Short mmCIF file of C-alpha atoms in Angstrom, two decimals:
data_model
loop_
_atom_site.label_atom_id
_atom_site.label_comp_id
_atom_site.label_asym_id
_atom_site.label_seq_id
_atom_site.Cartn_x
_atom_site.Cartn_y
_atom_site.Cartn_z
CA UNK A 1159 40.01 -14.48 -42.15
CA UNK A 1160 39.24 -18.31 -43.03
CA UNK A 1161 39.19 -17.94 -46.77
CA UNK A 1162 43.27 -19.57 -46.86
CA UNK A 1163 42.20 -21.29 -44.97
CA UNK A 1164 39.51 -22.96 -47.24
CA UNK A 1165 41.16 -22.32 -50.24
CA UNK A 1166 44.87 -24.58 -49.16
CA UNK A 1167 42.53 -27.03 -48.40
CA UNK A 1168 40.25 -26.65 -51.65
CA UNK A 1169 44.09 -26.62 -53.40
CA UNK A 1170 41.77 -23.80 -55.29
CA UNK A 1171 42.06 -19.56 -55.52
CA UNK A 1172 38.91 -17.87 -55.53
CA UNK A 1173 38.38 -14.20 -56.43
CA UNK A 1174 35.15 -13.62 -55.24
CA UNK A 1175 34.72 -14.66 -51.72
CA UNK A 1176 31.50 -12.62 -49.85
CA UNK A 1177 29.91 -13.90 -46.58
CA UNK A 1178 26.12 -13.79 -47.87
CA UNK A 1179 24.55 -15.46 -44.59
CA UNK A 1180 25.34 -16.50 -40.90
CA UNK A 1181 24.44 -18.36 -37.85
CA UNK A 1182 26.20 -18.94 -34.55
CA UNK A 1183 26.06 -21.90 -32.25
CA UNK A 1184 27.02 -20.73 -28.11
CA UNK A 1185 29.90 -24.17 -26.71
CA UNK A 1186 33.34 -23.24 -25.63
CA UNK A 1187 33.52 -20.32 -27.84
CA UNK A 1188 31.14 -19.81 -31.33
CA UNK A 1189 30.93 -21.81 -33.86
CA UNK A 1190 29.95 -19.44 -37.03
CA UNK A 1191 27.94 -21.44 -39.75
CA UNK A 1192 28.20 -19.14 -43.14
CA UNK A 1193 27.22 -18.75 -46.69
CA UNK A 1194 29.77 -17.98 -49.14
CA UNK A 1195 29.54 -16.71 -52.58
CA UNK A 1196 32.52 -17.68 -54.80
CA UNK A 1197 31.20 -17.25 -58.26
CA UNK A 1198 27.86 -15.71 -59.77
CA UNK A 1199 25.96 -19.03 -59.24
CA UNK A 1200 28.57 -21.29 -56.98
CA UNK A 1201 28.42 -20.94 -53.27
CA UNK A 1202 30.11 -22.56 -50.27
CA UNK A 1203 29.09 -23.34 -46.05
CA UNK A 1204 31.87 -22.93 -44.03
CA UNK A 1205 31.54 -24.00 -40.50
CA UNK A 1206 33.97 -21.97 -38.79
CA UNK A 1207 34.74 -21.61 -34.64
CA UNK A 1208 36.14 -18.96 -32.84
CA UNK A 1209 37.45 -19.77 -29.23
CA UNK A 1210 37.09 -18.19 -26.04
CA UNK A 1211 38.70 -14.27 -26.15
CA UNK A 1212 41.01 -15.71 -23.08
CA UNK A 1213 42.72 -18.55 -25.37
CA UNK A 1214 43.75 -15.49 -27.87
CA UNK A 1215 43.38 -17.92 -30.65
CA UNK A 1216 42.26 -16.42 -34.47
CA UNK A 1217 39.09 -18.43 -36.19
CA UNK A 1218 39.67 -22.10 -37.52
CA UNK A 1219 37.88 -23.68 -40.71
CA UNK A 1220 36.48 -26.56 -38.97
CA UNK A 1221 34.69 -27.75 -42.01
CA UNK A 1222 32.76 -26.80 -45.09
CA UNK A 1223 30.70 -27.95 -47.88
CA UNK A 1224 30.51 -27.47 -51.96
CA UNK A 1225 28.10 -27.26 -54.30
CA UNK A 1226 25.53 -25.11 -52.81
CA UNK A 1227 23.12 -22.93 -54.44
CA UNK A 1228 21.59 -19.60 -53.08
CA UNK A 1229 18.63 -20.89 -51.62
CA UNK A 1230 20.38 -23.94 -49.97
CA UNK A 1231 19.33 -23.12 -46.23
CA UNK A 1232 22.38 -22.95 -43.83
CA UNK A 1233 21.89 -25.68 -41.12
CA UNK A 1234 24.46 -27.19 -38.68
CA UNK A 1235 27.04 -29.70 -40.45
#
């Protein structure tokens, strides 16, 4: 649901796009911490939130980061 999210703000199209890895962080609503493969050896962190079910709100790229490899371990950004 983020990935036009990520990509208007990359000002790049990506054609392979497949959550790999997650983690989730409890606050006012979730904040979702996943791996992203975008290419056979390029891969992405996207931190991404999700609020409360009451504020009927969709997820929201919060922030990411490039240039990760496979074995990069997902930690909070």
């Amino acid at each position: 649901q983020v990935k036009p999210q990520f990509e208007s703000r990359e000002n790049r199209t990506y054609g392979n796009f497949n959550a790999i890895e997650y983690r989730t962080q409890v606050v006012a609503g979730t904040n979702y911490f996943i791996k992203v493969q975008v290419s056979d050896n390029e891969y992405v962190h996207l931190r991404v939130f999700q609020s409360l079910p009451n504020e009927d709100q969709g997820p929201s790229l919060v922030s990411f980061q490039t240039g990760k490899t496979r074995d990069d371990p997902l930690t909070y950004f």
